[in-house]
Amino acid sequence: MQNLNLIAGSWCPADSGGTFPVLDPADDGLVAEVPECGIAETRRAIEAAHAAHPPFLARPAAERVDMLRRLSALMDDRVDELASILTSEQGKPLAEARGEIAYARSYLDGAAWEAERMAMVEELDPERTGKAILVRRAAVGATAAITPWNFPIAMLTKKVGPAFAMGCTMVLKPAEHTPLSALAFGELCIEAGVPDGVMNIVTGSPEVIGEELMGNPLIRKVSFTGSTEVGRILVRGASRNLPRLALELGGHAPFIVLEDADVELAVAGAMSCKFRNAGQACISANRFLVHEAVHDRFVERLVEAAGRLVVGRGTDDGVDIGPVIDDASMAKIDRHVRDALDRGARCELGGGHVHIDGLTDRFHEPTVLTGCTPEMLCFREETFGPVCPVMAFSEIEEAIRIANDSPFGLAGYLWTSDRDAAIRLAPRLEVGVVGINDPSPVTTYTPFGGMKQSGWGREGGRAGLEEYVPLQTISIGPTN
Ligand code: ADP
């Protein structure tokens, strides 16, 4: 397993020789030590990315597309190894880790596919403009990526795919909990023939590395996935050099089940979009708003299905829910559950920790709470845990009002048998992505991003690529 940093095509330790530990969230066992890099190493990585950009952009676009496809194929060849690294540092069940790697590959393949079809230069109609005007897409240059721990490899390829496809280079700072998946990806980059300096990876203090990435004028774009709180810090940092900024921040997804919904389908959807990754996803359903006519049946079926989930170590066979990432995450889940119960919610399933011999206290029972209200913490902030807070409603207007009563707006879900009504309702949800009877509305082909405080910019699809290639207009007057 790689435990050095990748700068300008070489694997290197921190200048100080310092390291920090990566621990398995299931048992706090030491997985690896990685370099504690600082300003000097980050600066070298930025300079390498800056220097590598012109020659990389000068290569034929088809070469970069082939390179992405080679990288994707290598990930497929190494899926077991990558999944085992991912589970050891992140905790998710191995089957989910494999699923994340397939999903991560789709962002490399999808970017390659889009890049092959994207028109990079357009000529405006001279009859209308009175002169020749070209509008072209200009690669921004060296970029920075700051990625989270919940999907350490998918959130990385979501940025790498479009960047490489568009001829941009990158300095990546992975999350401190999960740097090993990123370093393993760095090894594959070398194997796939990614030129030196095109992909650089630095690990260490987020504040120190983040400060240099935001403050260095050679970085022309920063793409971040993480909390709204850190997003604000980055916006402040960006005020100096004004890099382009893409921010994919927190969500608080409403999951609305209408009176005419197929309850079995809605429960199956709730299971996948709530309990995947132990509820630690920015598009996880966070607030279940269920019409009173189907409420009791929905809850009964949800309790049955969630009650069958197996909580345990991600490497054990048959496990559905692994540990949450750290003690602070567990404390937040506890706070949300306690607050809901104190304010009158009923616990229909779970509600507590699962104690497993020899493992940490980060395993939470799948939990279903009913009688929830908009004042409760679980209805105000992202829980990031395997907890379903349910509230009954009688009028759809009330459900829409509650759904939109949040500063966040990333994903939202509607469950109904009336497709046309759902299509009329969906635009009223103040979110970037709506799933109608669809618990997984995010694919490599779909523009994904938030409204309100869930962020700026889009990743995925053509929109994701366009973020790396702002428009340049060339207006041509007469030569004589
Ligand atoms: P989460 O709440 O999901 O842990 P964070 O927003 O804290 O999300 O982390 C997402 C990413 O942002 C991680 O790579 C983390 O190291 C990084 N990060 C945290 N604080 C800063 C900072 N001040 N500057 C730059 N990056 C940061």
Short mmCIF file of C-alpha atoms and ligand atoms in Angstrom, two decimals:
data_model
loop_
_atom_site.label_atom_id
_atom_site.label_comp_id
_atom_site.label_asym_id
_atom_site.label_seq_id
_atom_site.Cartn_x
_atom_site.Cartn_y
_atom_site.Cartn_z
CA MET A 1 0.00 0.00 0.00
CA GLN A 2 1.36 3.41 -0.99
CA ASN A 3 2.05 5.73 1.94
CA LEU A 4 4.06 8.55 0.37
CA ASN A 5 2.87 11.67 -1.42
CA LEU A 6 2.91 12.14 -5.19
CA ILE A 7 4.58 15.34 -6.33
CA ALA A 8 5.82 15.95 -9.89
CA GLY A 9 5.75 12.23 -10.67
CA SER A 10 7.81 11.17 -7.61
CA TRP A 11 6.74 9.54 -4.38
CA CYS A 12 8.05 11.57 -1.45
CA PRO A 13 7.83 11.87 2.34
CA ALA A 14 7.12 15.16 4.15
CA ASP A 15 10.17 17.47 4.26
CA SER A 16 10.09 17.18 8.05
CA GLY A 17 9.78 13.39 7.89
CA GLY A 18 6.56 13.80 9.92
CA THR A 19 3.62 11.46 9.47
CA PHE A 20 0.09 11.02 10.80
CA PRO A 21 -1.77 7.76 11.36
CA VAL A 22 -4.69 6.43 9.35
CA LEU A 23 -6.87 4.35 11.65
CA ASP A 24 -9.52 1.74 10.86
CA PRO A 25 -12.78 3.23 12.20
CA ALA A 26 -13.95 -0.28 13.13
CA ASP A 27 -11.21 -0.99 15.68
CA ASP A 28 -8.85 2.01 15.69
CA GLY A 29 -6.10 -0.30 14.38
CA LEU A 30 -3.26 1.43 12.55
CA VAL A 31 -3.72 1.00 8.80
CA ALA A 32 -0.80 3.16 7.69
CA GLU A 33 1.20 6.31 8.41
CA VAL A 34 1.11 8.99 5.71
CA PRO A 35 3.18 12.17 5.30
CA GLU A 36 2.25 15.28 7.25
CA CYS A 37 3.04 17.70 4.46
CA GLY A 38 2.91 21.46 4.80
CA ILE A 39 3.25 24.66 2.81
CA ALA A 40 6.56 23.88 1.07
CA GLU A 41 5.43 20.49 -0.30
CA THR A 42 2.04 21.90 -1.34
CA ARG A 43 3.78 24.74 -3.16
CA ARG A 44 6.00 22.26 -5.02
CA ALA A 45 2.95 20.24 -5.99
CA ILE A 46 1.22 23.39 -7.27
CA GLU A 47 4.30 24.42 -9.26
CA ALA A 48 4.49 20.91 -10.74
CA ALA A 49 0.81 21.05 -11.75
CA HIS A 50 1.31 24.50 -13.26
CA ALA A 51 4.39 23.42 -15.25
CA ALA A 52 2.71 20.21 -16.45
CA HIS A 53 -0.36 21.99 -17.79
CA PRO A 54 0.85 23.41 -21.16
CA PRO A 55 2.42 20.13 -22.40
CA PHE A 56 -0.60 18.14 -21.17
CA LEU A 57 -3.02 20.45 -22.97
CA ALA A 58 -0.89 20.26 -26.12
CA ARG A 59 -1.39 16.48 -26.37
CA PRO A 60 -4.21 15.37 -28.69
CA ALA A 61 -7.51 15.24 -26.79
CA ALA A 62 -7.92 11.59 -27.87
CA GLU A 63 -4.80 10.68 -25.88
CA ARG A 64 -6.27 12.11 -22.70
CA VAL A 65 -9.51 10.26 -23.34
CA ASP A 66 -7.59 6.99 -23.83
CA MET A 67 -5.69 7.69 -20.62
CA LEU A 68 -8.96 8.03 -18.66
CA ARG A 69 -10.21 4.74 -20.10
CA ARG A 70 -6.91 3.03 -19.15
CA LEU A 71 -7.25 4.38 -15.61
CA SER A 72 -10.81 3.08 -15.40
CA ALA A 73 -9.73 -0.36 -16.67
CA LEU A 74 -6.91 -0.47 -14.11
CA MET A 75 -9.38 0.32 -11.33
CA ASP A 76 -11.48 -2.59 -12.52
CA ASP A 77 -8.44 -4.91 -12.53
CA ARG A 78 -7.59 -3.87 -8.94
CA VAL A 79 -11.13 -3.66 -7.59
CA ASP A 80 -10.52 -6.13 -4.73
CA GLU A 81 -7.34 -4.41 -3.59
CA LEU A 82 -8.92 -0.95 -3.82
CA ALA A 83 -12.06 -2.10 -2.01
CA SER A 84 -10.03 -3.56 0.81
CA ILE A 85 -8.07 -0.28 1.22
CA LEU A 86 -11.31 1.70 1.13
CA THR A 87 -13.02 -0.43 3.77
CA SER A 88 -9.96 -0.43 6.02
CA GLU A 89 -9.83 3.37 6.22
CA GLN A 90 -13.52 4.24 5.78
CA GLY A 91 -15.42 1.33 7.32
CA LYS A 92 -18.14 0.71 4.70
CA PRO A 93 -19.02 -2.92 3.86
CA LEU A 94 -16.76 -4.44 1.21
CA ALA A 95 -19.68 -4.90 -1.22
CA GLU A 96 -20.40 -1.17 -0.98
CA ALA A 97 -16.71 -0.40 -1.43
CA ARG A 98 -16.73 -2.42 -4.65
CA GLY A 99 -19.87 -0.55 -5.70
CA GLU A 100 -18.15 2.77 -5.00
CA ILE A 101 -15.22 1.76 -7.21
CA ALA A 102 -17.57 0.90 -10.09
CA TYR A 103 -19.31 4.24 -9.54
CA ALA A 104 -15.94 6.01 -9.40
CA ARG A 105 -14.93 4.43 -12.71
CA SER A 106 -18.13 5.75 -14.29
CA TYR A 107 -16.84 9.31 -13.77
CA LEU A 108 -13.68 8.54 -15.74
CA ASP A 109 -15.61 6.77 -18.52
CA GLY A 110 -18.37 9.41 -18.52
CA ALA A 111 -15.87 12.29 -18.78
CA ALA A 112 -14.12 10.49 -21.64
CA TRP A 113 -17.45 9.99 -23.41
CA GLU A 114 -18.55 13.62 -22.94
CA ALA A 115 -15.16 14.97 -23.97
CA GLU A 116 -15.32 13.09 -27.27
CA ARG A 117 -18.63 14.79 -28.05
CA MET A 118 -18.04 18.29 -26.73
CA ALA A 119 -17.58 21.08 -29.26
CA MET A 120 -14.57 23.10 -28.10
CA VAL A 121 -14.91 25.91 -30.66
CA GLU A 122 -18.05 27.50 -32.06
CA GLU A 123 -18.24 30.10 -34.81
CA LEU A 124 -21.00 32.68 -34.49
CA ASP A 125 -23.03 33.49 -37.58
CA PRO A 126 -21.22 36.40 -39.37
CA GLU A 127 -24.47 37.47 -41.03
CA ARG A 128 -25.82 38.34 -37.62
CA THR A 129 -22.67 39.63 -35.92
CA GLY A 130 -21.18 41.51 -38.88
CA LYS A 131 -17.76 39.97 -38.28
CA ALA A 132 -16.13 36.64 -37.52
CA ILE A 133 -16.42 35.66 -33.87
CA LEU A 134 -15.09 32.45 -32.41
CA VAL A 135 -16.12 31.21 -28.99
CA ARG A 136 -13.80 28.59 -27.65
CA ARG A 137 -13.43 26.62 -24.44
CA ALA A 138 -10.17 27.41 -22.66
CA ALA A 139 -8.76 24.98 -20.09
CA VAL A 140 -8.33 26.81 -16.75
CA GLY A 141 -4.91 25.30 -15.98
CA ALA A 142 -3.75 23.87 -12.66
CA THR A 143 -6.64 22.99 -10.35
CA ALA A 144 -7.02 21.90 -6.74
CA ALA A 145 -9.36 19.22 -5.43
CA ILE A 146 -10.31 18.80 -1.78
CA THR A 147 -12.25 15.59 -1.19
CA PRO A 148 -14.24 14.10 1.70
CA TRP A 149 -13.99 10.80 3.56
CA ASN A 150 -17.48 9.43 2.82
CA PHE A 151 -16.84 8.46 -0.82
CA PRO A 152 -13.05 8.86 -0.98
CA ILE A 153 -12.54 7.44 -4.45
CA ALA A 154 -15.79 8.41 -6.22
CA MET A 155 -15.55 12.06 -5.14
CA LEU A 156 -11.99 12.04 -6.43
CA THR A 157 -12.73 10.66 -9.92
CA LYS A 158 -15.72 13.01 -10.15
CA LYS A 159 -13.09 15.77 -10.25
CA VAL A 160 -10.20 13.98 -11.96
CA GLY A 161 -12.28 12.76 -14.93
CA PRO A 162 -13.43 16.20 -16.13
CA ALA A 163 -10.10 17.86 -15.24
CA PHE A 164 -7.98 15.42 -17.25
CA ALA A 165 -10.51 15.23 -20.09
CA MET A 166 -10.30 18.99 -20.47
CA GLY A 167 -6.48 19.11 -20.24
CA CYS A 168 -6.25 20.47 -16.69
CA THR A 169 -3.78 19.29 -14.05
CA MET A 170 -4.48 18.75 -10.38
CA VAL A 171 -3.25 18.96 -6.80
CA LEU A 172 -5.42 16.76 -4.63
CA LYS A 173 -5.79 16.97 -0.88
CA PRO A 174 -7.75 13.93 0.31
CA ALA A 175 -9.54 13.85 3.67
CA GLU A 176 -7.29 13.01 6.61
CA HIS A 177 -9.43 9.95 7.53
CA THR A 178 -9.12 8.43 4.03
CA PRO A 179 -5.91 9.35 2.18
CA LEU A 180 -5.03 5.77 1.20
CA SER A 181 -7.66 5.34 -1.53
CA ALA A 182 -6.37 8.56 -3.10
CA LEU A 183 -2.74 7.41 -2.90
CA ALA A 184 -3.71 4.05 -4.43
CA PHE A 185 -5.37 6.00 -7.24
CA GLY A 186 -2.11 7.96 -7.65
CA GLU A 187 -0.27 4.69 -8.25
CA LEU A 188 -2.76 3.78 -10.95
CA CYS A 189 -2.21 7.20 -12.55
CA ILE A 190 1.49 6.41 -12.91
CA GLU A 191 0.71 2.97 -14.31
CA ALA A 192 -1.80 4.46 -16.78
CA GLY A 193 0.88 6.82 -18.11
CA VAL A 194 -0.46 10.07 -16.63
CA PRO A 195 2.45 12.47 -17.27
CA ASP A 196 4.55 13.67 -14.31
CA GLY A 197 3.01 16.65 -12.52
CA VAL A 198 -0.48 16.15 -13.97
CA MET A 199 -1.68 14.39 -10.81
CA ASN A 200 -0.21 15.46 -7.45
CA ILE A 201 -1.40 14.30 -4.05
CA VAL A 202 -0.51 15.92 -0.73
CA THR A 203 -1.66 14.80 2.71
CA GLY A 204 -1.48 16.68 6.00
CA SER A 205 -3.23 19.39 7.96
CA PRO A 206 -6.31 20.60 6.03
CA GLU A 207 -5.89 24.16 7.31
CA VAL A 208 -2.22 24.42 6.25
CA ILE A 209 -2.58 22.74 2.85
CA GLY A 210 -5.95 24.43 2.24
CA GLU A 211 -4.46 27.85 2.95
CA GLU A 212 -1.73 27.35 0.33
CA LEU A 213 -4.14 25.91 -2.25
CA MET A 214 -6.48 28.88 -1.83
CA GLY A 215 -3.71 31.47 -1.57
CA ASN A 216 -1.49 30.42 -4.47
CA PRO A 217 -2.28 32.32 -7.69
CA LEU A 218 -1.12 29.38 -9.84
CA ILE A 219 -4.28 27.48 -8.82
CA ARG A 220 -7.01 28.59 -11.22
CA LYS A 221 -9.86 26.44 -9.98
CA VAL A 222 -10.75 24.68 -6.73
CA SER A 223 -13.27 21.88 -6.56
CA PHE A 224 -14.42 20.95 -3.08
CA THR A 225 -16.81 18.36 -1.67
CA GLY A 226 -17.49 18.58 2.05
CA SER A 227 -19.28 20.55 4.71
CA THR A 228 -20.92 23.95 4.25
CA GLU A 229 -18.80 25.20 7.16
CA VAL A 230 -15.52 24.41 5.36
CA GLY A 231 -17.05 25.70 2.09
CA ARG A 232 -17.37 29.11 3.76
CA ILE A 233 -13.70 29.03 4.83
CA LEU A 234 -12.70 28.28 1.24
CA VAL A 235 -14.84 31.12 -0.12
CA ARG A 236 -13.05 33.52 2.24
CA GLY A 237 -9.68 32.09 1.16
CA ALA A 238 -10.61 32.44 -2.51
CA SER A 239 -11.26 36.16 -2.16
CA ARG A 240 -7.52 36.79 -2.63
CA ASN A 241 -6.86 35.18 -6.02
CA LEU A 242 -10.43 34.49 -7.13
CA PRO A 243 -9.93 30.96 -8.50
CA ARG A 244 -13.06 29.47 -10.01
CA LEU A 245 -14.83 27.63 -7.23
CA ALA A 246 -17.04 24.54 -7.31
CA LEU A 247 -18.54 23.67 -3.93
CA GLU A 248 -20.55 20.55 -3.29
CA LEU A 249 -21.67 21.04 0.29
CA GLY A 250 -24.07 19.59 2.83
CA GLY A 251 -27.59 18.43 2.04
CA HIS A 252 -30.72 17.71 4.03
CA ALA A 253 -32.83 15.71 1.60
CA PRO A 254 -36.59 15.53 2.06
CA PHE A 255 -38.16 12.17 1.16
CA ILE A 256 -41.83 12.79 0.41
CA VAL A 257 -44.21 9.85 0.14
CA LEU A 258 -47.54 10.87 -1.40
CA GLU A 259 -50.92 9.31 -0.72
CA ASP A 260 -50.90 7.34 -3.98
CA ALA A 261 -47.33 6.04 -3.67
CA ASP A 262 -46.46 2.38 -4.04
CA VAL A 263 -45.42 1.84 -0.42
CA GLU A 264 -43.26 -1.22 -1.14
CA LEU A 265 -41.34 0.74 -3.76
CA ALA A 266 -40.97 3.73 -1.44
CA VAL A 267 -39.66 1.54 1.39
CA ALA A 268 -37.15 -0.14 -0.94
CA GLY A 269 -36.04 3.34 -2.03
CA ALA A 270 -35.77 4.54 1.56
CA MET A 271 -33.61 1.52 2.44
CA SER A 272 -31.08 2.28 -0.26
CA CYS A 273 -31.01 6.04 0.03
CA LYS A 274 -30.94 6.12 3.82
CA PHE A 275 -28.76 3.18 4.88
CA ARG A 276 -26.11 3.17 2.15
CA ASN A 277 -22.77 4.06 3.75
CA ALA A 278 -24.51 4.09 7.16
CA GLY A 279 -26.39 7.22 6.10
CA GLN A 280 -23.17 9.15 5.53
CA ALA A 281 -23.97 10.62 2.10
CA CYS A 282 -24.86 14.18 1.21
CA ILE A 283 -27.86 12.91 -0.78
CA SER A 284 -29.11 10.58 2.00
CA ALA A 285 -32.80 10.99 2.81
CA ASN A 286 -32.86 13.00 6.04
CA ARG A 287 -36.48 13.99 6.54
CA PHE A 288 -39.25 11.51 5.78
CA LEU A 289 -42.53 13.29 5.09
CA VAL A 290 -45.20 10.65 4.64
CA HIS A 291 -48.87 11.19 3.82
CA GLU A 292 -51.08 10.18 6.76
CA ALA A 293 -53.01 7.70 4.56
CA VAL A 294 -49.90 5.56 3.99
CA HIS A 295 -47.87 6.57 7.06
CA ASP A 296 -48.55 3.53 9.25
CA ARG A 297 -47.97 1.01 6.47
CA PHE A 298 -44.80 2.80 5.37
CA VAL A 299 -43.44 2.82 8.93
CA GLU A 300 -44.38 -0.80 9.54
CA ARG A 301 -42.64 -1.98 6.35
CA LEU A 302 -39.62 0.29 6.94
CA VAL A 303 -39.18 -1.06 10.47
CA GLU A 304 -39.35 -4.64 9.17
CA ALA A 305 -36.82 -4.00 6.40
CA ALA A 306 -34.43 -1.89 8.50
CA GLY A 307 -34.67 -4.38 11.35
CA ARG A 308 -33.14 -7.04 9.08
CA LEU A 309 -29.98 -4.99 8.44
CA VAL A 310 -26.80 -6.44 9.89
CA VAL A 311 -24.48 -4.03 11.68
CA GLY A 312 -20.82 -4.97 11.92
CA ARG A 313 -17.35 -4.70 10.60
CA GLY A 314 -17.25 -3.88 6.88
CA THR A 315 -14.91 -6.77 6.15
CA ASP A 316 -17.30 -9.39 7.59
CA ASP A 317 -19.64 -11.29 5.26
CA GLY A 318 -23.24 -10.19 5.16
CA VAL A 319 -22.72 -6.84 6.89
CA ASP A 320 -24.98 -3.99 5.71
CA ILE A 321 -23.96 -1.16 8.02
CA GLY A 322 -20.39 -0.51 9.11
CA PRO A 323 -19.07 1.94 11.70
CA VAL A 324 -19.54 5.67 11.30
CA ILE A 325 -16.34 7.52 10.62
CA ASP A 326 -15.40 8.89 14.06
CA ASP A 327 -16.55 9.61 17.61
CA ALA A 328 -17.75 13.11 16.73
CA SER A 329 -20.08 11.63 14.09
CA MET A 330 -21.45 9.15 16.62
CA ALA A 331 -21.97 11.94 19.17
CA LYS A 332 -23.93 13.96 16.59
CA ILE A 333 -26.21 11.00 15.83
CA ASP A 334 -26.78 10.49 19.58
CA ARG A 335 -27.57 14.19 19.99
CA HIS A 336 -30.14 14.08 17.19
CA VAL A 337 -31.85 10.94 18.50
CA ARG A 338 -31.92 12.21 22.09
CA ASP A 339 -33.28 15.61 21.03
CA ALA A 340 -36.05 13.97 18.97
CA LEU A 341 -37.08 11.69 21.85
CA ASP A 342 -36.96 14.58 24.36
CA ARG A 343 -39.29 16.54 22.08
CA GLY A 344 -41.82 13.74 21.86
CA ALA A 345 -40.75 11.48 18.97
CA ARG A 346 -41.34 7.72 19.33
CA CYS A 347 -38.58 5.23 18.69
CA GLU A 348 -40.02 2.46 16.47
CA LEU A 349 -36.67 0.73 15.88
CA GLY A 350 -33.12 0.94 17.22
CA GLY A 351 -32.12 4.21 18.80
CA GLY A 352 -28.86 3.06 20.35
CA HIS A 353 -25.35 1.72 19.77
CA VAL A 354 -24.40 -1.81 18.77
CA HIS A 355 -21.62 -3.11 21.01
CA ILE A 356 -19.28 -5.56 19.30
CA ASP A 357 -16.42 -7.21 21.18
CA GLY A 358 -13.02 -5.82 20.28
CA LEU A 359 -14.45 -3.03 18.11
CA THR A 360 -14.94 0.71 18.64
CA ASP A 361 -18.17 2.28 19.88
CA ARG A 362 -19.05 3.67 16.43
CA PHE A 363 -21.72 1.19 15.36
CA HIS A 364 -25.24 2.58 15.40
CA GLU A 365 -28.46 0.62 15.16
CA PRO A 366 -30.69 1.29 12.16
CA THR A 367 -33.21 3.64 13.72
CA VAL A 368 -36.75 4.73 12.84
CA LEU A 369 -38.34 7.63 14.72
CA THR A 370 -41.96 8.71 14.23
CA GLY A 371 -43.89 11.77 15.38
CA CYS A 372 -41.00 14.00 14.31
CA THR A 373 -41.53 17.75 13.89
CA PRO A 374 -39.67 20.50 12.03
CA GLU A 375 -38.27 21.94 15.29
CA MET A 376 -36.25 18.80 16.02
CA LEU A 377 -32.51 18.83 15.31
CA CYS A 378 -32.90 15.85 12.95
CA PHE A 379 -35.24 17.98 10.84
CA ARG A 380 -32.91 20.99 10.93
CA GLU A 381 -29.46 19.51 10.17
CA GLU A 382 -27.91 16.57 8.37
CA THR A 383 -27.65 13.59 10.78
CA PHE A 384 -25.13 11.61 8.68
CA GLY A 385 -26.15 8.37 10.34
CA PRO A 386 -28.58 5.43 9.93
CA VAL A 387 -31.57 7.30 11.35
CA CYS A 388 -34.97 7.80 9.64
CA PRO A 389 -37.01 10.60 11.23
CA VAL A 390 -40.61 10.35 10.00
CA MET A 391 -43.35 12.97 10.08
CA ALA A 392 -46.92 12.49 8.82
CA PHE A 393 -48.59 15.18 6.70
CA SER A 394 -52.10 15.66 5.37
CA GLU A 395 -51.70 18.31 2.66
CA ILE A 396 -49.01 18.29 -0.01
CA GLU A 397 -48.61 22.08 0.36
CA GLU A 398 -47.54 21.51 3.96
CA ALA A 399 -45.02 18.85 2.89
CA ILE A 400 -43.52 21.14 0.25
CA ARG A 401 -43.29 24.04 2.69
CA ILE A 402 -41.49 21.87 5.29
CA ALA A 403 -39.23 20.34 2.63
CA ASN A 404 -38.12 23.83 1.52
CA ASP A 405 -37.77 25.12 5.08
CA SER A 406 -34.02 24.52 5.12
CA PRO A 407 -30.94 26.52 4.15
CA PHE A 408 -29.78 23.43 2.24
CA GLY A 409 -30.99 22.18 -1.14
CA LEU A 410 -29.03 19.31 -2.61
CA ALA A 411 -31.32 16.31 -3.28
CA GLY A 412 -35.00 15.59 -2.74
CA TYR A 413 -37.21 12.55 -3.35
CA LEU A 414 -40.86 12.17 -4.36
CA TRP A 415 -42.77 8.89 -4.28
CA THR A 416 -46.07 8.69 -6.14
CA SER A 417 -47.89 6.66 -8.79
CA ASP A 418 -48.85 9.83 -10.66
CA ARG A 419 -45.87 10.54 -12.84
CA ASP A 420 -47.31 13.72 -14.37
CA ALA A 421 -48.22 15.19 -11.00
CA ALA A 422 -44.71 14.42 -9.76
CA ILE A 423 -43.16 16.18 -12.75
CA ARG A 424 -45.29 19.25 -11.95
CA LEU A 425 -44.34 19.06 -8.26
CA ALA A 426 -40.59 18.45 -8.66
CA PRO A 427 -39.69 22.04 -9.72
CA ARG A 428 -41.23 23.30 -6.49
CA LEU A 429 -38.57 21.55 -4.43
CA GLU A 430 -35.64 23.94 -3.86
CA VAL A 431 -32.98 21.30 -4.52
CA GLY A 432 -30.44 20.61 -7.25
CA VAL A 433 -31.53 17.01 -7.93
CA VAL A 434 -34.97 15.42 -7.59
CA GLY A 435 -35.53 11.66 -7.66
CA ILE A 436 -39.10 10.68 -8.60
CA ASN A 437 -39.51 7.08 -7.44
CA ASP A 438 -35.72 7.01 -7.81
CA PRO A 439 -33.42 6.62 -4.80
CA SER A 440 -30.22 7.04 -6.89
CA PRO A 441 -30.75 10.12 -9.06
CA VAL A 442 -27.03 10.83 -9.47
CA THR A 443 -25.06 9.36 -12.37
CA THR A 444 -21.98 10.35 -14.31
CA TYR A 445 -24.26 11.83 -16.99
CA THR A 446 -26.37 14.02 -14.69
CA PRO A 447 -25.41 17.53 -13.63
CA PHE A 448 -25.18 17.32 -9.85
CA GLY A 449 -24.94 20.14 -7.34
CA GLY A 450 -26.91 22.17 -4.87
CA MET A 451 -29.16 25.15 -4.51
CA LYS A 452 -29.03 27.57 -1.56
CA GLN A 453 -26.23 26.72 0.89
CA SER A 454 -25.61 23.31 -0.67
CA GLY A 455 -23.09 24.84 -3.00
CA TRP A 456 -21.96 26.33 -6.26
CA GLY A 457 -21.37 24.73 -9.63
CA ARG A 458 -22.18 21.32 -11.02
CA GLU A 459 -20.31 18.05 -11.35
CA GLY A 460 -21.22 15.27 -13.76
CA GLY A 461 -22.43 15.37 -17.34
CA ARG A 462 -21.41 18.06 -19.77
CA ALA A 463 -21.97 20.74 -17.11
CA GLY A 464 -19.25 19.12 -14.99
CA LEU A 465 -16.75 19.37 -17.84
CA GLU A 466 -17.70 22.94 -18.68
CA GLU A 467 -16.59 24.03 -15.21
CA TYR A 468 -12.98 23.31 -16.27
CA VAL A 469 -13.15 25.18 -19.58
CA PRO A 470 -14.55 28.70 -19.31
CA LEU A 471 -15.55 30.40 -22.55
CA GLN A 472 -13.11 32.62 -24.42
CA THR A 473 -14.39 34.89 -27.18
CA ILE A 474 -12.18 35.77 -30.13
CA SER A 475 -13.58 38.59 -32.26
CA ILE A 476 -11.82 39.07 -35.61
CA GLY A 477 -11.84 42.43 -37.35
CA PRO A 478 -10.73 43.01 -40.98
CA THR A 479 -7.00 42.40 -41.63
CA ASN A 480 -6.70 45.37 -44.00
P1 ADP B 1 -16.90 16.44 6.81
O1 ADP B 1 -17.74 17.29 7.72
O2 ADP B 1 -17.65 15.59 5.87
O3 ADP B 1 -15.74 15.77 7.50
P2 ADP B 1 -15.19 18.52 5.94
O4 ADP B 1 -15.78 19.66 5.22
O5 ADP B 1 -14.69 18.71 7.32
O6 ADP B 1 -16.28 17.40 5.81
O7 ADP B 1 -14.03 17.86 5.10
C1 ADP B 1 -14.04 17.74 3.72
C2 ADP B 1 -12.64 18.01 3.22
O8 ADP B 1 -12.29 19.35 3.55
C3 ADP B 1 -11.56 17.13 3.83
O9 ADP B 1 -10.59 16.83 2.84
C4 ADP B 1 -10.97 18.02 4.89
O10 ADP B 1 -9.63 17.69 5.18
C5 ADP B 1 -11.02 19.35 4.18
N1 ADP B 1 -10.91 20.53 5.05
C6 ADP B 1 -11.32 20.67 6.33
N2 ADP B 1 -11.00 21.91 6.80
C7 ADP B 1 -10.36 22.56 5.80
C8 ADP B 1 -9.77 23.85 5.64
N3 ADP B 1 -9.79 24.75 6.62
N4 ADP B 1 -9.20 24.15 4.45
C9 ADP B 1 -9.19 23.26 3.44
N5 ADP B 1 -9.72 22.02 3.53
C10 ADP B 1 -10.29 21.67 4.68
#
